[in-house]
Each structure stands twice: as structure tokens, then as C-alpha cells.
Short mmCIF file of C-alpha atoms in Angstrom, two decimals:
data_model
loop_
_atom_site.label_atom_id
_atom_site.label_comp_id
_atom_site.label_asym_id
_atom_site.label_seq_id
_atom_site.Cartn_x
_atom_site.Cartn_y
_atom_site.Cartn_z
CA UNK G 20 16.76 24.80 -10.62
CA UNK G 21 15.74 22.12 -13.10
CA UNK G 22 14.42 23.33 -16.41
CA UNK G 23 11.53 20.88 -16.53
CA UNK G 24 8.81 20.94 -13.85
CA UNK G 25 7.99 17.27 -14.49
CA UNK G 26 10.42 14.62 -15.64
CA UNK G 27 10.11 10.88 -16.11
CA UNK G 28 13.30 9.10 -15.06
CA UNK G 29 14.32 6.07 -17.11
CA UNK G 30 17.20 5.17 -14.82
CA UNK G 31 18.47 5.78 -11.30
CA UNK G 32 21.08 8.15 -12.79
CA UNK G 33 18.31 10.19 -14.47
CA UNK G 34 16.49 10.48 -11.16
CA UNK G 35 19.62 11.46 -9.20
CA UNK G 36 20.49 14.07 -11.81
CA UNK G 37 17.03 15.64 -11.52
CA UNK G 38 17.15 15.49 -7.72
CA UNK G 39 20.57 17.17 -7.70
CA UNK G 40 18.93 20.22 -9.22
CA UNK G 41 16.00 20.28 -6.79
CA UNK G 42 13.40 17.88 -8.17
CA UNK G 43 11.59 15.64 -5.69
CA UNK G 44 10.80 12.00 -6.50
CA UNK G 45 7.27 10.66 -6.92
CA UNK G 46 6.53 6.95 -7.24
CA UNK G 47 2.88 5.99 -6.65
CA UNK G 48 1.92 9.36 -5.21
CA UNK G 49 -0.28 7.72 -2.56
CA UNK G 50 1.37 9.77 0.20
CA UNK G 51 2.76 12.75 -1.72
CA UNK G 52 -0.27 13.60 -3.85
CA UNK G 53 -2.82 12.71 -1.18
CA UNK G 54 -0.91 14.88 1.29
CA UNK G 55 -1.06 17.81 -1.13
CA UNK G 56 -4.79 17.30 -1.70
CA UNK G 57 -5.32 17.29 2.06
CA UNK G 58 -3.38 20.56 2.31
CA UNK G 59 -0.54 19.06 4.43
CA UNK G 60 2.01 20.53 2.05
CA UNK G 61 1.84 21.64 -1.56
CA UNK G 62 3.32 19.41 -4.20
CA UNK G 63 7.01 20.14 -4.82
CA UNK G 64 7.58 22.62 -7.67
CA UNK G 65 9.68 20.11 -9.57
CA UNK G 66 8.91 16.43 -9.74
CA UNK G 67 10.73 13.44 -11.14
CA UNK G 68 8.65 10.30 -11.63
CA UNK G 69 10.67 7.25 -10.54
CA UNK G 70 7.98 4.61 -11.12
CA UNK G 71 9.34 3.45 -14.51
CA UNK G 72 12.90 2.71 -13.35
CA UNK G 73 13.29 -1.01 -13.95
CA UNK G 74 16.31 -1.28 -11.60
CA UNK G 75 14.09 -0.15 -8.71
CA UNK G 76 11.42 -2.78 -9.23
CA UNK G 77 13.36 -6.02 -8.75
CA UNK G 78 13.62 -8.45 -5.84
CA UNK G 79 16.92 -10.32 -5.90
CA UNK G 80 18.44 -12.99 -3.71
CA UNK G 81 22.17 -13.04 -3.02
CA UNK G 82 24.50 -14.70 -0.50
CA UNK G 83 23.70 -12.10 2.17
CA UNK G 84 19.94 -12.18 1.79
CA UNK G 85 17.41 -10.40 -0.39
CA UNK G 86 17.59 -6.95 -1.98
CA UNK G 87 14.17 -5.37 -2.52
CA UNK G 88 14.12 -2.48 -4.99
CA UNK G 89 12.62 0.70 -3.55
CA UNK G 90 10.03 0.77 -6.33
CA UNK G 91 8.62 -2.67 -5.52
CA UNK G 92 4.90 -2.26 -4.88
CA UNK G 93 2.89 -3.58 -1.97
CA UNK G 94 0.99 -5.81 -4.42
CA UNK G 95 4.29 -7.51 -5.29
CA UNK G 96 5.56 -7.70 -1.70
CA UNK G 97 2.43 -9.54 -0.52
CA UNK G 98 2.76 -12.25 -3.18
CA UNK G 99 6.46 -12.59 -4.06
CA UNK G 100 7.63 -16.07 -2.91
CA UNK G 101 10.95 -14.76 -1.55
CA UNK G 102 9.07 -12.31 0.69
CA UNK G 103 6.15 -14.53 1.73
CA UNK G 104 8.46 -17.43 2.60
CA UNK G 105 11.41 -15.73 4.28
CA UNK G 106 10.20 -12.27 5.29
CA UNK G 107 6.57 -13.00 5.99
CA UNK G 108 5.99 -10.05 8.34
CA UNK G 109 6.68 -7.71 5.43
CA UNK G 110 4.13 -9.55 3.28
CA UNK G 111 1.59 -9.41 6.15
CA UNK G 112 2.05 -5.64 6.32
CA UNK G 113 1.99 -5.01 2.56
CA UNK G 114 -1.29 -6.96 2.27
CA UNK G 115 -2.95 -4.59 4.77
CA UNK G 116 -1.96 -1.34 3.08
CA UNK G 117 -4.89 0.66 1.64
CA UNK G 118 -6.86 -1.14 -1.05
CA UNK G 119 -5.89 -2.99 -4.24
CA UNK G 120 -5.51 0.40 -5.93
CA UNK G 121 -3.14 1.66 -3.22
CA UNK G 122 -1.11 -1.53 -3.27
CA UNK G 123 -0.74 -1.43 -7.06
CA UNK G 124 1.12 1.88 -7.04
CA UNK G 125 2.34 2.29 -3.45
CA UNK G 126 6.00 1.33 -2.99
CA UNK G 127 8.27 0.14 -0.19
CA UNK G 128 10.69 3.00 -0.87
CA UNK G 129 7.84 5.48 -0.65
CA UNK G 130 6.84 4.11 2.75
CA UNK G 131 10.41 4.20 4.03
CA UNK G 132 11.08 7.78 2.92
CA UNK G 133 7.68 9.10 4.02
CA UNK G 134 8.68 8.13 7.56
CA UNK G 135 5.22 7.77 9.04
CA UNK G 136 5.18 6.24 12.54
CA UNK G 137 1.99 4.44 11.45
CA UNK G 138 3.43 2.81 8.31
CA UNK G 139 2.62 -0.89 8.27
CA UNK G 140 5.87 -1.94 6.58
CA UNK G 141 8.11 -0.16 9.11
CA UNK G 142 7.93 -2.53 12.09
CA UNK G 143 8.57 -5.58 9.88
CA UNK G 144 11.67 -3.91 8.43
CA UNK G 145 13.02 -3.28 11.94
CA UNK G 146 12.53 -6.85 13.22
CA UNK G 147 13.90 -8.34 9.99
CA UNK G 148 17.10 -6.31 10.40
CA UNK G 149 16.58 -4.38 7.16
CA UNK G 150 19.05 -1.74 6.01
CA UNK G 151 18.12 1.12 3.70
CA UNK G 152 20.22 1.91 0.63
CA UNK G 153 20.32 5.61 -0.26
CA UNK G 154 21.99 7.10 -3.31
CA UNK G 155 22.79 10.58 -4.56
CA UNK G 156 25.17 11.89 -7.17
CA UNK G 157 27.63 12.26 -4.28
CA UNK G 158 27.65 8.54 -3.52
CA UNK G 159 25.84 5.69 -1.77
CA UNK G 160 25.27 4.81 1.85
CA UNK G 161 23.46 2.11 3.80
CA UNK G 162 21.59 3.24 6.89
CA UNK G 163 19.57 1.47 9.58
CA UNK G 164 15.89 2.44 9.65
CA UNK G 165 16.28 3.55 13.28
CA UNK G 166 18.90 6.09 12.11
CA UNK G 167 16.83 7.13 9.09
CA UNK G 168 13.53 7.85 10.84
CA UNK G 169 13.92 10.91 13.02
CA UNK G 170 10.30 11.86 13.72
CA UNK G 171 6.80 11.77 12.28
CA UNK G 172 7.26 12.25 8.53
CA UNK G 173 10.92 13.21 8.79
CA UNK G 174 14.12 11.38 7.92
CA UNK G 175 17.86 11.96 8.15
CA UNK G 176 18.19 11.65 4.36
CA UNK G 177 19.15 14.78 2.47
CA UNK G 178 16.92 16.12 -0.30
CA UNK G 179 19.12 14.77 -3.10
CA UNK G 180 19.20 11.21 -1.73
CA UNK G 181 16.96 8.60 -3.37
CA UNK G 182 16.05 5.39 -1.59
CA UNK G 183 17.08 2.75 -4.11
CA UNK G 184 16.68 -0.51 -2.17
CA UNK G 185 16.00 -2.25 1.10
CA UNK G 186 18.46 -5.00 2.07
CA UNK G 187 17.00 -7.89 4.07
CA UNK G 188 19.60 -10.15 5.74
CA UNK G 189 19.49 -13.91 5.25
CA UNK G 190 17.14 -15.77 7.61
CA UNK G 191 17.70 -19.05 9.39
CA UNK G 192 15.51 -22.07 8.59
CA UNK G 193 14.03 -22.07 12.09
CA UNK G 194 12.86 -18.47 12.02
CA UNK G 195 9.47 -16.91 11.45
CA UNK G 196 8.03 -13.42 11.43
CA UNK G 197 4.62 -11.80 11.55
CA UNK G 198 2.92 -8.41 11.59
CA UNK G 199 -0.49 -7.70 13.08
CA UNK G 200 -2.34 -4.44 13.51
CA UNK G 201 -5.42 -3.18 15.26
CA UNK G 202 -7.84 -1.90 12.67
CA UNK G 203 -11.41 -0.65 12.73
CA UNK G 204 -12.08 -1.66 9.13
CA UNK G 205 -10.40 -3.97 6.67
CA UNK G 206 -9.47 -1.60 3.84
CA UNK G 207 -8.26 1.97 3.44
CA UNK G 208 -7.22 1.78 7.07
CA UNK G 209 -4.28 3.21 8.96
CA UNK G 210 -2.94 1.21 11.89
CA UNK G 211 -4.46 2.20 15.23
CA UNK G 212 -1.46 0.34 16.62
CA UNK G 213 0.56 -2.56 15.25
CA UNK G 214 3.40 -4.91 16.09
CA UNK G 215 5.88 -7.02 14.18
CA UNK G 216 7.86 -9.92 15.61
CA UNK G 217 10.70 -12.10 14.43
CA UNK G 218 11.39 -15.30 16.32
CA UNK G 219 14.15 -17.87 15.83
CA UNK G 220 13.81 -21.20 17.57
CA UNK G 221 16.41 -23.89 18.21
CA UNK G 222 15.84 -27.60 17.55
CA UNK G 223 14.04 -27.96 20.90
CA UNK G 224 11.59 -25.16 20.11
CA UNK G 225 13.26 -22.74 22.50
CA UNK G 226 13.69 -19.07 21.61
CA UNK G 227 17.20 -18.30 20.31
CA UNK G 228 16.45 -14.78 19.06
CA UNK G 229 13.45 -12.52 19.29
CA UNK G 230 12.84 -9.00 17.97
CA UNK G 231 9.68 -6.93 18.30
CA UNK G 232 8.84 -3.48 16.91
CA UNK G 233 5.76 -1.33 17.39
CA UNK G 234 3.67 0.78 15.02
CA UNK G 235 1.90 4.06 15.85
CA UNK G 236 2.86 4.33 19.51
CA UNK G 237 5.80 6.76 19.30
CA UNK G 238 7.14 9.51 16.99
CA UNK G 239 8.78 6.77 14.91
CA UNK G 240 8.48 3.01 14.59
CA UNK G 241 10.25 1.67 17.68
CA UNK G 242 12.15 -1.53 18.48
CA UNK G 243 11.46 -3.05 21.90
CA UNK G 244 14.35 -3.33 24.32
CA UNK G 245 14.86 -5.75 27.21
CA UNK G 246 13.86 -8.94 25.40
CA UNK G 247 16.98 -10.94 26.35
CA UNK G 248 15.15 -12.59 29.29
CA UNK G 249 12.90 -14.30 26.76
CA UNK G 250 15.80 -16.11 25.10
CA UNK G 251 16.07 -19.74 26.22
CA UNK G 252 12.36 -20.03 26.98
CA UNK G 253 9.48 -21.68 25.12
CA UNK G 254 6.77 -19.47 23.66
CA UNK G 255 4.11 -20.19 26.26
CA UNK G 256 1.46 -18.10 28.00
CA UNK G 257 4.01 -16.68 30.47
CA UNK G 258 6.28 -15.50 27.67
CA UNK G 259 3.36 -14.01 25.71
CA UNK G 260 2.14 -12.18 28.83
CA UNK G 261 5.66 -10.83 29.37
CA UNK G 262 5.77 -9.66 25.74
CA UNK G 263 2.48 -7.80 26.15
CA UNK G 264 3.68 -6.14 29.34
CA UNK G 265 7.01 -5.07 27.82
CA UNK G 266 5.31 -3.65 24.72
CA UNK G 267 2.71 -1.72 26.69
CA UNK G 268 5.33 -0.30 29.04
CA UNK G 269 7.61 0.90 26.25
CA UNK G 270 4.85 2.47 24.13
CA UNK G 271 4.65 6.27 24.25
CA UNK G 272 1.48 6.88 22.25
CA UNK G 273 -0.48 10.03 21.65
CA UNK G 274 -4.24 10.44 21.73
CA UNK G 275 -5.81 11.34 18.41
CA UNK G 276 -8.99 10.69 16.49
CA UNK G 277 -8.13 7.02 15.99
CA UNK G 278 -7.52 6.13 19.65
CA UNK G 279 -6.64 7.43 23.09
CA UNK G 280 -3.15 6.99 24.50
CA UNK G 281 -4.21 4.52 27.23
CA UNK G 282 -6.10 2.39 24.73
CA UNK G 283 -3.13 2.37 22.37
CA UNK G 284 -0.70 1.41 25.16
CA UNK G 285 -2.91 -1.52 26.16
CA UNK G 286 -3.79 -2.78 22.68
CA UNK G 287 -0.22 -2.60 21.37
CA UNK G 288 0.60 -5.22 24.01
CA UNK G 289 -2.14 -7.44 22.60
CA UNK G 290 -0.81 -6.95 19.07
CA UNK G 291 2.75 -7.73 20.23
CA UNK G 292 1.75 -11.02 21.86
CA UNK G 293 -0.23 -12.05 18.77
CA UNK G 294 2.72 -11.15 16.54
CA UNK G 295 5.14 -13.21 18.65
CA UNK G 296 2.68 -16.12 18.77
CA UNK G 297 2.25 -16.12 14.97
CA UNK G 298 5.98 -15.64 14.32
CA UNK G 299 6.86 -18.54 16.63
CA UNK G 300 4.31 -20.82 15.00
CA UNK G 301 5.68 -19.95 11.57
CA UNK G 302 9.21 -20.58 12.89
CA UNK G 303 8.04 -24.03 14.00
CA UNK G 304 6.84 -24.77 10.49
CA UNK G 305 3.12 -23.97 10.74
CA UNK G 306 1.60 -22.24 7.70
CA UNK G 307 -0.37 -19.12 8.60
CA UNK G 308 -1.67 -17.40 5.48
CA UNK G 309 -0.70 -13.79 4.67
CA UNK G 310 -1.89 -11.53 6.21
CA UNK G 311 -2.12 -12.77 9.79
CA UNK G 312 -4.90 -10.23 10.37
CA UNK G 313 -7.18 -12.15 8.02
CA UNK G 314 -5.92 -15.68 8.76
CA UNK G 315 -6.28 -15.25 12.52
CA UNK G 316 -9.25 -12.94 12.54
CA UNK G 317 -7.55 -10.01 14.29
CA UNK G 318 -10.20 -7.34 14.62
CA UNK G 319 -13.09 -9.79 14.25
CA UNK G 320 -15.67 -9.37 16.95
CA UNK G 321 -16.41 -13.10 17.01
CA UNK G 322 -12.78 -14.03 17.72
CA UNK G 323 -12.72 -16.43 20.70
CA UNK I 4 -15.60 22.42 -1.04
CA UNK I 5 -13.23 19.80 -2.31
CA UNK I 6 -12.38 20.19 -5.96
CA UNK I 7 -10.01 18.08 -8.03
CA UNK I 8 -8.92 21.21 -9.86
CA UNK I 9 -8.00 23.01 -6.63
CA UNK I 10 -4.63 24.72 -7.03
CA UNK I 11 -2.21 24.20 -4.15
CA UNK I 12 0.93 25.93 -5.36
CA UNK I 13 4.17 24.03 -5.97
CA UNK I 14 3.81 21.73 -8.96
CA UNK I 15 0.18 22.80 -9.25
CA UNK I 16 1.34 26.36 -9.91
CA UNK I 17 4.29 25.44 -12.13
CA UNK I 18 4.11 26.24 -15.82
CA UNK I 19 1.91 23.89 -17.83
CA UNK I 20 3.27 20.86 -19.62
CA UNK I 21 1.91 19.21 -22.77
CA UNK I 22 1.64 15.49 -23.33
CA UNK I 23 -0.66 12.82 -24.73
CA UNK I 24 -2.97 10.59 -22.73
CA UNK I 25 -4.38 7.35 -24.11
CA UNK I 26 -7.88 6.93 -22.67
CA UNK I 27 -10.04 4.02 -23.82
CA UNK I 28 -7.60 3.57 -26.73
CA UNK I 29 -8.03 7.15 -27.97
CA UNK I 30 -5.09 9.57 -27.81
CA UNK I 31 -5.87 12.97 -26.29
CA UNK I 32 -3.30 15.80 -26.41
CA UNK I 33 -3.52 17.72 -23.13
CA UNK I 34 -1.81 20.70 -21.55
CA UNK I 35 -1.98 20.68 -17.76
CA UNK I 36 -0.07 21.77 -14.71
CA UNK I 37 2.43 19.05 -13.69
CA UNK I 38 0.52 18.53 -10.43
CA UNK I 39 -2.87 17.92 -12.04
CA UNK I 40 -4.56 14.75 -10.91
CA UNK I 41 -5.66 12.28 -13.56
CA UNK I 42 -9.26 12.67 -12.35
CA UNK I 43 -9.27 16.42 -13.02
CA UNK I 44 -7.75 15.99 -16.48
CA UNK I 45 -10.22 13.24 -17.44
CA UNK I 46 -13.22 15.26 -16.34
CA UNK I 47 -12.24 18.87 -17.07
CA UNK I 48 -9.75 18.71 -19.95
CA UNK I 49 -10.88 15.61 -21.84
CA UNK I 50 -14.56 15.85 -20.90
CA UNK I 51 -15.07 12.26 -19.74
CA UNK I 52 -17.25 12.83 -16.69
CA UNK I 53 -18.19 9.20 -16.02
CA UNK I 54 -15.36 8.99 -13.49
CA UNK I 55 -16.61 10.63 -10.28
CA UNK I 56 -15.02 12.82 -7.65
CA UNK I 57 -16.13 11.62 -4.23
CA UNK I 58 -13.72 12.39 -1.41
CA UNK I 59 -10.74 13.64 -3.48
CA UNK I 60 -8.73 12.03 -0.69
CA UNK I 61 -7.98 8.51 -1.93
CA UNK I 62 -10.57 6.96 0.40
CA UNK I 63 -13.82 6.31 -1.45
CA UNK I 64 -12.91 4.85 -4.85
CA UNK I 65 -15.51 6.80 -6.86
CA UNK I 66 -12.61 8.00 -9.05
CA UNK I 67 -11.28 4.50 -9.80
CA UNK I 68 -9.86 4.05 -13.31
CA UNK I 69 -7.48 1.48 -14.74
CA UNK I 70 -3.91 2.34 -15.70
CA UNK I 71 -2.37 -0.48 -17.72
CA UNK I 72 -5.18 -2.68 -16.43
CA UNK I 73 -4.59 -1.99 -12.74
CA UNK I 74 -7.08 -0.02 -10.61
CA UNK I 75 -5.81 3.40 -9.54
CA UNK I 76 -7.43 6.19 -7.51
CA UNK I 77 -7.34 8.88 -10.21
CA UNK I 78 -7.87 11.70 -7.69
CA UNK I 79 -4.41 11.07 -6.30
CA UNK I 80 -2.53 9.88 -9.37
CA UNK I 81 -0.70 12.51 -11.38
CA UNK I 82 -2.06 12.72 -14.92
CA UNK I 83 1.47 13.27 -16.21
CA UNK I 84 2.46 9.87 -14.80
CA UNK I 85 -0.14 8.22 -17.03
CA UNK I 86 1.47 9.32 -20.29
CA UNK I 87 2.57 6.35 -22.36
CA UNK I 88 0.18 4.12 -20.43
CA UNK I 89 -3.31 2.84 -21.23
CA UNK I 90 -6.01 4.56 -19.17
CA UNK I 91 -9.43 2.86 -19.07
CA UNK I 92 -12.54 4.58 -17.75
CA UNK I 93 -16.17 3.54 -17.38
CA UNK I 94 -16.93 5.12 -20.77
CA UNK I 95 -14.88 2.37 -22.41
CA UNK I 96 -16.66 -0.49 -20.71
CA UNK I 97 -19.73 -0.86 -22.92
CA UNK I 98 -19.34 -2.24 -26.44
CA UNK I 99 -21.12 0.44 -28.54
CA UNK I 100 -24.82 0.07 -27.64
CA UNK I 101 -24.51 -3.06 -25.52
CA UNK I 102 -23.79 -2.72 -21.84
CA UNK I 103 -20.87 -4.74 -20.48
CA UNK I 104 -22.18 -7.78 -18.53
CA UNK I 105 -20.94 -6.15 -15.31
CA UNK I 106 -23.07 -3.07 -16.02
CA UNK I 107 -26.21 -5.02 -16.96
CA UNK I 108 -25.94 -7.46 -14.06
CA UNK I 109 -25.29 -4.66 -11.59
CA UNK I 110 -28.51 -3.00 -12.78
CA UNK I 111 -30.43 -6.30 -12.66
CA UNK I 112 -29.21 -7.13 -9.15
CA UNK I 113 -30.17 -3.75 -7.69
CA UNK I 114 -26.53 -2.91 -7.21
CA UNK I 115 -27.08 0.63 -8.48
CA UNK I 116 -29.02 3.02 -6.26
CA UNK I 117 -27.75 6.61 -6.22
CA UNK I 118 -25.15 5.47 -8.75
CA UNK I 119 -22.29 7.68 -7.63
CA UNK I 120 -19.99 4.80 -6.66
CA UNK I 121 -20.97 2.73 -9.71
CA UNK I 122 -18.31 3.83 -12.26
CA UNK I 123 -15.50 3.18 -9.76
CA UNK I 124 -17.08 -0.06 -8.60
CA UNK I 125 -17.30 -1.26 -12.22
CA UNK I 126 -13.65 -0.50 -12.92
CA UNK I 127 -12.45 -2.32 -9.79
CA UNK I 128 -14.67 -5.27 -10.69
CA UNK I 129 -13.39 -5.34 -14.23
CA UNK I 130 -9.75 -5.33 -13.09
CA UNK I 131 -10.55 -8.13 -10.66
CA UNK I 132 -12.21 -10.33 -13.30
CA UNK I 133 -9.44 -9.62 -15.81
CA UNK I 134 -6.82 -11.08 -13.48
CA UNK I 135 -9.04 -13.59 -11.67
CA UNK I 136 -11.94 -14.82 -13.86
CA UNK I 137 -13.40 -17.02 -11.13
CA UNK I 138 -13.06 -15.18 -7.81
CA UNK I 139 -14.53 -16.35 -4.50
CA UNK I 140 -16.93 -14.01 -2.70
CA UNK I 141 -14.06 -13.11 -0.34
CA UNK I 142 -11.84 -12.26 -3.30
CA UNK I 143 -14.63 -10.11 -4.78
CA UNK I 144 -14.97 -8.23 -1.49
CA UNK I 145 -11.20 -7.68 -1.31
CA UNK I 146 -11.18 -6.60 -4.97
CA UNK I 147 -13.88 -4.01 -4.22
CA UNK I 148 -12.51 -3.05 -0.81
CA UNK I 149 -11.30 0.35 -2.04
CA UNK I 150 -14.79 1.32 -3.22
CA UNK I 151 -17.32 2.70 -0.77
CA UNK I 152 -21.07 2.44 -1.38
CA UNK I 153 -23.43 4.23 1.00
CA UNK I 154 -26.64 2.80 -0.51
CA UNK I 155 -26.65 -0.88 -1.30
CA UNK I 156 -24.97 -2.63 1.61
CA UNK I 157 -22.70 -4.30 -0.98
CA UNK I 158 -24.43 -7.71 -1.13
CA UNK I 159 -26.16 -6.95 -4.45
CA UNK I 160 -22.90 -5.66 -5.90
CA UNK I 161 -20.98 -8.78 -4.86
CA UNK I 162 -23.78 -10.93 -6.31
CA UNK I 163 -23.64 -9.04 -9.62
CA UNK I 164 -19.86 -9.48 -9.89
CA UNK I 165 -20.24 -13.19 -9.15
CA UNK I 166 -22.88 -13.53 -11.90
CA UNK I 167 -20.74 -11.54 -14.31
CA UNK I 168 -17.80 -13.83 -13.58
CA UNK I 169 -19.95 -16.87 -14.37
CA UNK I 170 -21.35 -15.30 -17.54
CA UNK I 171 -17.97 -14.10 -18.84
CA UNK I 172 -16.39 -17.42 -17.96
CA UNK I 173 -18.99 -19.41 -19.94
CA UNK I 174 -18.96 -16.98 -22.89
CA UNK I 175 -15.20 -17.40 -23.31
CA UNK I 176 -15.68 -21.16 -23.16
CA UNK I 177 -13.00 -21.61 -20.52
#
């Protein structure tokens, strides 16, 4: 067991060393500490604060794409030019998380490792083809989110593995992405349901690639299957209707205090079609401000 | 009843640690459990009770303080994580006997009724004006979106922040 109940890591190595002897990492604490206050689970007996590790807080571009440090906050994700220009769905999602206070301390790595099926950043990571970099004293590995998230609040990572970064592959010029969620209020909200889409168009405006993932309709964030029929078509009303139908049919939601299962299955289709519509318009060069929820009035009662 | 000092086991039950917290530019030596929330330490150990406990669940914003100038829900932020950082609370807002313009204008506009949300509201507003001296009404509402008020309906609060922005802007001559 570690000798100190609370340590502040100055480097990734410091954090891994503490975790090797049983300490659990805390970044912003917006899930971990809130969960303890709510009585979900007590705080771990030994904590290592990872929020001062400079190596975790950078966003860097390389030949393969962009590497986002696990300690990058939502406030940074929603404004960083690399994210808002190339990985806009992730910026849309980060801008919807909690309130300014939540976004100042909440981190992408914290979201990823908390493994909530309702996390706003999860569906964007899936459609953007993100890979998760984990490190322990035993070594490093890169894992797909779909292999990492095993159920509500559970992951395949071992206790001594720290999420150090999220790798986002390079995007084509003719691609766009978007995330929208159904919400009952505009702040301190958790997605009732949500959907992210990534669309790549060819020079004629025809779909070359499309990916869609859903929030809060299954034990984990889920990627939609059976989208290959959409390739080669224009994003018109028929395609958007097909998207909604596919999303609703593949959702396996539960009923809880936020919504019933039938309502979730229906509305996730609406979110999916709006996500694809916004992603395709961005791919075609249209500017839709981050987040789509505010720019397009999702959730407004006076929306036409 | 919810209580910021509630002991949950784990890090809350671990042996106490000692460190220094800088609050409103004054250093306070404290000895707390590693799991103590900043809110509990401010109120119970340091004795600064201006910061309020509302929900103790990171929802209402009554506990809002600034850490290195950024608003943070102190009910859910570990006090030990604030060591080496500058914590600002509502007690540090006024300049000796003079209320900060945000405080005075909030009173003048009727933006204070029961007053329980006011300290958190003031800290969010201050952080907003520090980084954006001339916010739009939309930006004010987003800046205060983590602070719930059950009395005012918010319009008077938004108006007060707008007036404070104008007053601070003209007083700095920018």
C-alpha cells in the first residue's frame, strides 16, 4: 500500500508509481467526488491527483492526426481550434457538459475512464475513430473505446492503468462531424439521449463515409451498424429518415427518471438525423457554431 | 441531511494530512482528511462561512468559489487539490468597507432575495467579467448557468451583471 493517502503527481511516471501501489487517480473530481457524495461508492483510500501533469494537458497535431492529452478539460476542448475545426463533434459535446465550473476541471480522460453510457464525449470519440492510450508501469497499449467500455461505469482497463491520451485520426477536407443531445435544461444536464455523426462527402456531395454513435440508449455508448446502404447517396430527407429508423431500431434503452424506454428509442432517432444533417452541412463547408444544440435550437420549444 | 463534512470511508476515513491553503491571499495551515471537500474546509476548518452548501451534489452552485480565477463547485473539489493554488471566496470580493460593484448592483437591482445563491452567483459573475469584461446577455446567462436561484427568476441578476460590466469597463478606462 502507498505510504501517503494523498499525493500530487508532477509527472506521468509519478502517477503510475502511485497507482502501482494502489492509489487511484483524481483529475477534476466531477465524477469521482460527486459519486462519493451521492453515496455511489466511497472515495478510494489512496488518491493521486493527476491534474497538474503538464504532459497530460496538451493537444498536439502530428502526421497521423491529433493527440489529446487525457487531462485536457472540456473548457479547452470546446474552444481549441484543432478540435473545433477538425473534430467538431467533440467540441459540441464538451460545450454541453455541466456548467462552466464543471468544464473548467472536468477532463476527457476522466470521461473516458468513468465509462458512463450517458457521457457526451463518448459518441463523438466513436464516430471520429478515436483510440485510447493507456499506460502503467508494465507498459503502454492503445485500445478502441468499444473494447474499453464494458458496461455502465466499467472498463476493461486494470486498476494500475492511467489514461494518458486520446488519439484522433487525421480527417479529410470534405468531412464534418456533429453531436446533438436531447436535454430538458441547458446546464448541469445529463443527456436524455444523444447522437454523434461523422460524414465524409465526395466532390459531388455524395456520402463516401458515414459513422453514427448513440448516447444513453444501451449499457455503453454504441456505434450504429448497417450504414453501408447510405454510402453513395446524397443527404436528403430519405437518407435522414433512414438514419432515424436505423438509430431507433438499434437502441436498447432503459426506462429511468429521465425518460421511458419507448421515448428514448424514438427521440434517439431524431437526434441521429439531426447529427447527420449537421455533420453533412459542416462537411459541405457550412459553418454551424459549437455546440449544435445552441446553434440549431435543439430542445427549444419554438423550433420549427 | 446532506452535510459537507459527512464521512464516507475510503479517503474520508484515511489519516489526516496537513497542508496550506491560500484563500483570499491569506495562507491557512489546515489538517484534514484527504477526502475533505474544499467547501467543508472553508466553512468548518477556516471559518469562512460566506460560501454556502446547497445541494452538496455539484448541481446548484451555491458553493461556487474560484481556484486560480476559475469557478469551481467547492462541494465536489478536494481541498487537498487546492494547495498551491489561489482560492477566492465571496469574503474577498469587497474592498474593505466598500462593496464590490457586483455586490452593490445586485442589491440595487433586486437580485438578492433569500440570498442563499448570492455568494456563488457573485463568484461566477466575477470569473466571467475577469475573462470577458463586456459579455452579451447570452454570455452572462451561460456564465451563470451553473448557479440556481429559486427566488429572482434571474432577470434582475443578469441585469446587475450587465451594469457591473459597464461600470467596471468605464472605471478601468478601457
